[in-house]
Short mmCIF file of C-alpha atoms and ligand atoms in Angstrom, two decimals:
data_model
loop_
_atom_site.label_atom_id
_atom_site.label_comp_id
_atom_site.label_asym_id
_atom_site.label_seq_id
_atom_site.Cartn_x
_atom_site.Cartn_y
_atom_site.Cartn_z
CA MET A 94 -0.03 -0.17 -0.41
CA LEU A 95 1.49 3.31 -0.41
CA ARG A 96 1.09 5.59 2.84
CA LYS A 97 1.78 9.21 0.28
CA LYS A 98 -0.40 12.33 -1.50
CA ASP A 99 3.11 11.99 -4.22
CA LEU A 100 5.11 9.86 -6.16
CA LEU A 101 7.91 12.51 -7.00
CA GLY A 102 10.69 9.56 -7.18
CA LEU A 103 12.03 5.85 -6.77
CA LYS A 104 14.97 7.19 -4.43
CA ASP A 105 12.84 7.56 -1.26
CA MET A 106 10.99 4.53 -1.41
CA THR A 107 11.44 1.07 -0.46
CA ALA A 108 12.01 -1.83 -2.07
CA GLU A 109 7.81 -3.20 -0.41
CA GLU A 110 6.95 -0.59 -1.71
CA ILE A 111 7.95 -0.68 -5.18
CA CYS A 112 6.98 -4.40 -5.53
CA ASP A 113 3.65 -3.46 -4.13
CA ILE A 114 2.90 -1.61 -6.53
CA LEU A 115 4.60 -4.21 -9.29
CA ASP A 116 2.37 -6.96 -8.08
CA HIS A 117 -0.41 -4.26 -8.84
CA THR A 118 0.24 -3.34 -11.76
CA ASP A 119 -0.69 -7.51 -12.83
CA GLY A 120 -4.07 -6.74 -12.17
CA MET A 121 -4.92 -3.26 -14.69
CA LYS A 122 -2.42 -5.11 -17.25
CA ALA A 123 -4.85 -7.62 -17.45
CA ALA A 124 -8.21 -5.34 -17.27
CA PHE A 125 -6.01 -3.43 -20.08
CA THR A 126 -5.32 -5.84 -22.30
CA SER A 127 -8.81 -7.18 -22.47
CA GLY A 128 -10.24 -4.14 -23.01
CA ARG A 129 -12.25 -4.11 -20.12
CA PRO A 130 -12.17 -0.73 -18.24
CA LEU A 131 -12.27 -0.24 -14.56
CA GLU A 132 -14.40 2.01 -12.05
CA ASN A 133 -11.55 2.36 -10.26
CA LEU A 134 -10.97 6.47 -10.01
CA ARG A 135 -14.62 6.78 -11.24
CA GLY A 136 -15.73 10.90 -10.27
CA LYS A 137 -12.16 11.85 -9.91
CA CYS A 138 -9.94 14.17 -12.03
CA VAL A 139 -6.43 13.90 -13.12
CA SER A 140 -4.88 16.54 -14.86
CA THR A 141 -1.38 16.66 -16.75
CA LEU A 142 0.74 19.89 -16.49
CA PHE A 143 3.71 19.28 -19.26
CA TYR A 144 6.57 21.95 -19.39
CA GLU A 145 8.47 19.91 -21.88
CA ASN A 146 6.73 17.46 -24.60
CA SER A 147 6.26 14.17 -23.97
CA THR A 148 4.62 11.32 -26.34
CA ARG A 149 4.79 8.34 -24.45
CA THR A 150 3.93 9.61 -20.57
CA ARG A 151 1.58 11.95 -21.58
CA ASN A 152 -1.00 9.93 -23.31
CA SER A 153 0.18 6.64 -21.45
CA PHE A 154 -1.53 8.57 -18.16
CA GLU A 155 -4.40 10.28 -20.03
CA THR A 156 -5.15 6.04 -21.06
CA ALA A 157 -5.16 5.27 -17.53
CA ALA A 158 -6.83 7.60 -16.20
CA ARG A 159 -9.66 7.44 -18.47
CA PHE A 160 -9.01 3.47 -18.15
CA LEU A 161 -10.11 4.14 -14.66
CA GLY A 162 -13.74 6.56 -15.15
CA ALA A 163 -11.72 9.35 -13.97
CA ARG A 164 -12.80 12.43 -16.18
CA THR A 165 -8.49 13.71 -17.58
CA THR A 166 -8.25 17.64 -18.69
CA SER A 167 -4.36 18.52 -19.85
CA VAL A 168 -3.37 22.11 -19.75
CA ALA A 169 -1.46 23.30 -22.76
CA VAL A 170 1.08 25.03 -20.82
CA SER A 171 2.15 26.48 -25.00
CA THR A 172 -1.00 28.40 -24.47
CA SER A 173 -2.11 28.68 -21.21
CA SER A 174 -2.03 31.81 -18.43
CA VAL A 175 1.87 30.65 -17.71
CA GLN A 176 2.70 32.29 -21.12
CA LYS A 177 0.95 36.01 -18.66
CA GLY A 178 3.23 34.48 -16.21
CA GLU A 179 1.48 32.78 -13.68
CA SER A 180 3.66 30.60 -11.35
CA LEU A 181 4.13 27.08 -10.66
CA ILE A 182 2.24 27.44 -7.68
CA ASP A 183 -0.70 29.29 -8.28
CA THR A 184 -1.41 27.03 -11.55
CA GLY A 185 -1.50 24.15 -9.11
CA LYS A 186 -3.72 26.16 -6.85
CA THR A 187 -5.79 26.84 -10.48
CA LEU A 188 -6.23 23.36 -10.42
CA ASP A 189 -7.09 22.37 -7.23
CA ALA A 190 -10.38 24.34 -7.22
CA LEU A 191 -11.45 22.77 -10.09
CA GLY A 192 -11.58 20.27 -8.89
CA THR A 193 -8.68 18.00 -9.72
CA ASP A 194 -7.22 15.07 -7.35
CA LEU A 195 -4.20 13.67 -8.90
CA ILE A 196 -1.84 15.90 -10.97
CA VAL A 197 1.06 14.73 -13.12
CA ILE A 198 3.84 16.88 -14.27
CA ARG A 199 6.42 17.48 -16.66
CA HIS A 200 9.19 19.52 -15.98
CA SER A 201 12.72 20.88 -16.96
CA MET A 202 13.65 21.75 -13.43
CA ALA A 203 14.93 18.88 -11.15
CA GLY A 204 12.41 19.60 -7.74
CA THR A 205 9.34 20.83 -9.75
CA PRO A 206 7.18 17.94 -8.99
CA ASP A 207 8.21 18.33 -4.86
CA LEU A 208 8.07 22.18 -4.89
CA LEU A 209 4.10 20.98 -6.50
CA ALA A 210 3.37 18.53 -4.18
CA ALA A 211 4.08 21.25 -1.32
CA ASN A 212 1.84 23.93 -2.60
CA VAL A 213 -1.43 21.86 -3.93
CA GLN A 214 -4.02 19.69 -2.14
CA ALA A 215 -3.72 17.01 -5.19
CA SER A 216 -1.53 14.48 -5.45
CA VAL A 217 1.12 14.65 -7.73
CA VAL A 218 2.79 12.82 -9.73
CA ASN A 219 5.89 13.19 -11.40
CA ALA A 220 6.33 12.51 -15.28
CA GLY A 221 9.67 14.08 -15.39
CA ASP A 222 11.70 17.02 -14.31
CA GLY A 223 15.12 18.09 -16.27
CA MET A 224 17.88 15.06 -15.34
CA ASN A 225 16.25 13.62 -12.17
CA GLU A 226 13.49 11.48 -11.18
CA HIS A 227 11.34 9.60 -14.28
CA PRO A 228 9.63 7.70 -11.82
CA THR A 229 6.70 5.82 -13.87
CA GLN A 230 8.91 5.73 -16.76
CA SER A 231 11.58 3.02 -14.30
CA LEU A 232 8.47 1.17 -12.52
CA LEU A 233 7.10 0.00 -16.32
CA ASP A 234 10.28 -0.66 -16.97
CA LEU A 235 10.63 -2.46 -14.11
CA TYR A 236 7.28 -3.75 -14.68
CA THR A 237 8.83 -5.93 -17.76
CA MET A 238 11.73 -6.89 -16.51
CA LYS A 239 9.90 -8.95 -13.77
CA GLU A 240 7.38 -10.14 -16.22
CA LYS A 241 10.10 -11.45 -18.44
CA PHE A 242 12.44 -13.24 -15.83
CA GLY A 243 9.84 -13.31 -13.05
CA THR A 244 11.89 -11.53 -10.49
CA VAL A 245 14.32 -8.12 -10.52
CA LYS A 246 17.08 -9.79 -8.40
CA GLY A 247 20.02 -10.84 -9.43
CA LEU A 248 19.53 -9.01 -12.94
CA LYS A 249 23.02 -8.18 -14.83
CA VAL A 250 21.32 -4.62 -16.46
CA VAL A 251 23.33 -3.00 -18.82
CA ILE A 252 22.27 0.77 -19.68
CA VAL A 253 23.79 2.62 -22.71
CA GLY A 254 23.81 5.84 -23.45
CA ASP A 255 23.35 9.32 -22.76
CA VAL A 256 23.72 8.17 -18.12
CA LYS A 257 24.26 12.23 -18.23
CA HIS A 258 21.68 13.58 -18.58
CA SER A 259 19.04 10.90 -17.90
CA ARG A 260 16.58 10.60 -15.68
CA VAL A 261 15.15 7.77 -16.51
CA ALA A 262 18.77 6.58 -15.87
CA ARG A 263 18.42 8.02 -12.35
CA SER A 264 15.96 6.23 -11.24
CA ASN A 265 16.38 2.61 -12.63
CA ILE A 266 20.01 2.75 -10.44
CA TRP A 267 17.98 3.41 -7.42
CA ALA A 268 15.17 1.46 -7.94
CA LEU A 269 17.78 -1.37 -9.41
CA GLY A 270 19.61 -1.46 -6.45
CA LYS A 271 16.65 -1.52 -4.25
CA LEU A 272 15.15 -5.28 -5.92
CA GLY A 273 18.60 -6.37 -5.77
CA ALA A 274 20.18 -6.18 -10.01
CA GLU A 275 22.98 -5.33 -10.63
CA THR A 276 23.39 -2.55 -12.59
CA ILE A 277 26.31 -1.10 -14.92
CA VAL A 278 26.51 2.17 -16.78
CA VAL A 279 27.98 2.16 -20.29
CA ALA A 280 28.91 6.02 -21.95
CA PRO A 281 31.87 7.45 -22.74
CA TYR A 282 33.63 9.11 -20.50
CA THR A 283 31.74 12.36 -21.48
CA LEU A 284 28.51 11.53 -20.97
CA LEU A 285 28.45 9.90 -17.48
CA PRO A 286 28.72 11.83 -14.74
CA ARG A 287 31.38 12.25 -11.40
CA GLY A 288 29.84 10.25 -8.54
CA ILE A 289 27.04 8.16 -10.40
CA GLU A 290 28.74 4.62 -8.84
CA GLU A 291 27.82 6.09 -5.29
CA LEU A 292 24.20 5.78 -6.86
CA GLY A 293 24.71 2.43 -6.30
CA CYS A 294 26.12 1.11 -9.89
CA GLU A 295 28.82 0.26 -11.90
CA VAL A 296 30.49 1.98 -14.20
CA GLU A 297 31.89 0.31 -17.69
CA THR A 298 33.39 2.80 -20.82
CA ASP A 299 33.66 -0.95 -23.44
CA LEU A 300 29.98 -2.02 -24.66
CA GLU A 301 31.02 -5.64 -25.04
CA GLU A 302 32.30 -6.23 -21.88
CA ALA A 303 29.48 -4.48 -20.67
CA LEU A 304 27.46 -7.16 -22.83
CA ILE A 305 28.84 -10.40 -21.67
CA GLY A 306 26.46 -12.09 -19.31
CA ALA A 307 23.63 -8.82 -19.25
CA ASN A 308 19.94 -9.97 -18.90
CA VAL A 309 18.49 -6.86 -19.92
CA VAL A 310 20.69 -4.14 -22.43
CA MET A 311 18.64 -1.00 -21.87
CA GLY A 312 19.83 1.71 -24.81
CA LEU A 313 18.91 5.37 -23.96
CA ARG A 314 18.79 8.51 -26.00
CA ILE A 315 21.49 10.24 -27.59
CA GLN A 316 20.29 13.71 -27.15
CA LEU A 317 21.41 15.72 -30.81
CA GLU A 318 21.71 18.80 -29.16
CA ARG A 319 24.28 17.06 -27.53
CA GLN A 320 26.76 16.89 -30.36
CA LYS A 321 26.94 20.73 -30.57
CA ALA A 322 28.05 20.79 -27.61
CA GLY A 323 30.85 18.37 -28.34
CA LEU A 324 30.36 15.48 -26.52
CA PHE A 325 31.39 13.27 -29.14
CA PRO A 326 33.45 13.28 -31.88
CA SER A 327 30.56 12.45 -33.82
CA LEU A 328 27.47 9.80 -34.08
CA GLY A 329 28.95 7.33 -36.42
CA GLU A 330 32.07 7.25 -33.89
CA TYR A 331 28.41 6.97 -31.26
CA SER A 332 26.97 4.59 -33.05
CA GLU A 333 30.85 2.20 -33.70
CA GLN A 334 31.07 2.55 -29.89
CA PHE A 335 28.38 2.34 -27.94
CA GLY A 336 25.12 1.57 -30.56
CA ILE A 337 23.57 -1.51 -29.26
CA ASN A 338 23.05 -3.64 -32.82
CA ALA A 339 22.80 -7.36 -34.00
CA ASP A 340 26.72 -8.29 -33.78
CA ARG A 341 26.53 -6.85 -30.54
CA ILE A 342 23.68 -8.97 -28.60
CA TYR A 343 23.08 -11.57 -31.18
CA GLY A 344 26.85 -12.04 -30.64
CA ILE A 345 27.35 -11.98 -26.66
CA CYS A 346 24.20 -11.90 -25.20
CA GLU A 347 21.66 -13.72 -27.04
CA ASN A 348 18.98 -14.55 -24.12
CA ALA A 349 19.48 -10.46 -23.87
CA LEU A 350 15.87 -8.08 -23.71
CA VAL A 351 16.85 -4.81 -25.16
CA MET A 352 14.78 -2.13 -23.91
CA HIS A 353 14.32 1.70 -24.54
CA PRO A 354 12.56 4.50 -23.15
CA GLY A 355 12.12 6.08 -25.86
CA PRO A 356 12.17 8.23 -28.36
CA ILE A 357 14.19 6.50 -30.30
CA ASN A 358 17.27 7.79 -33.29
CA ARG A 359 17.29 5.23 -35.09
CA GLY A 360 20.78 3.65 -36.09
CA VAL A 361 22.27 6.31 -33.74
CA GLU A 362 21.70 4.84 -29.86
CA ILE A 363 20.44 1.32 -31.24
CA THR A 364 19.82 -0.02 -34.94
CA SER A 365 16.35 -0.55 -36.19
CA GLU A 366 17.48 -4.44 -36.87
CA VAL A 367 17.41 -4.86 -32.66
CA ALA A 368 14.72 -2.47 -32.01
CA ASP A 369 12.50 -4.75 -34.19
CA GLY A 370 14.16 -7.35 -33.93
CA GLU A 371 12.91 -10.49 -31.97
CA ASN A 372 14.61 -9.85 -28.32
CA SER A 373 12.83 -6.35 -28.76
CA ALA A 374 11.04 -5.48 -25.67
CA ILE A 375 10.28 -1.57 -26.68
CA CYS A 376 6.64 -1.96 -27.47
CA GLU A 377 5.80 -3.86 -24.39
CA GLN A 378 6.98 -0.93 -22.15
CA VAL A 379 4.29 1.32 -23.86
CA THR A 380 1.91 -1.01 -22.73
CA ASN A 381 3.14 -1.71 -19.11
CA GLY A 382 3.61 1.95 -18.95
CA VAL A 383 -0.50 2.15 -18.81
CA ALA A 384 -0.79 -0.44 -16.70
CA VAL A 385 1.77 0.40 -14.64
CA ARG A 386 -0.06 4.22 -14.11
CA MET A 387 -3.16 2.59 -13.54
CA ALA A 388 -1.75 1.13 -10.53
CA VAL A 389 0.05 4.32 -9.10
CA MET A 390 -3.24 6.70 -9.57
CA ASP A 391 -5.68 4.04 -8.37
CA MET A 392 -2.73 3.27 -5.19
CA LEU A 393 -2.84 7.06 -4.49
CA VAL A 394 -6.34 8.13 -5.21
CA GLY A 395 -8.73 5.50 -5.86
CA GLY A 396 -10.30 2.25 -4.29
CA LEU A 397 -6.91 1.37 -2.95
CA GLN A 398 -6.83 4.49 -0.58
N1 CP B 9 10.17 7.41 -22.66
C1 CP B 9 9.51 8.97 -22.46
O1 CP B 9 9.33 9.60 -21.16
O2 CP B 9 8.36 9.59 -23.28
P1 CP B 9 8.37 10.81 -24.00
O3 CP B 9 9.06 11.83 -23.88
O4 CP B 9 7.64 10.59 -25.68
O5 CP B 9 7.28 10.84 -22.49
#
């Protein structure tokens, strides 16, 4: 049971709380994939407040909320009163006054969901804050691993790509450590933040070495704008050294589950052959995202309160 008003990150959650969410997701996935809508959030209102672009996360939360019977509203930040200078807290208080029970927020500034949560009555779910955390992405990743292997404990998980700027990497490193997995992050030195090991992972710069014995290979998006900052010489050189390709997957860890939070840059951090191949869980991750978000919202404001 989640005895909290908000879901802001996985760093401060216990393994038991994370496992409770994953266990509750089973029933949600069964309902969602069978097309049998639930009533758990009937009479509730879920609002999305995205200050950054999104395809998967925003649609996933809205799909999940409606599937549970909630009313949904969406603040289009680019055409809202945010553009007239309205503060985050005033926007949150406005959503409270409109009867919102749960706000899903994405913002480029780390800590913004915490600030909002401290100032509104509604529950707040972090849908990505800067380089800090993306907790529901990690929860859907954990669920996808658990579905495939039965448990997360003891898995060797290799996370490769732009670790430095990745909130997905941080949430996963925290959570995988709590659940007893071995996490190895792989990137050029310029895309590895100093001290990342202190979060509970190992660091490797040789991808092929890291892939030996891997159960899960998770690619991270190379944020193309980083190339302008000179953090790696060229996309071609990056792909050659750090790209997830068929030779590496089928040659070194042929049974590994291939994951990626999306959006993907085909031919940069992962080839189409692998992204669309039989080891890929990328589409399943998206489906599991709806189920995990149904579980989270139900546990925060729904029938299990
Ligand atoms: N994985 C993820 O957060 O994707 P979006 O940016 O499309 O929401």
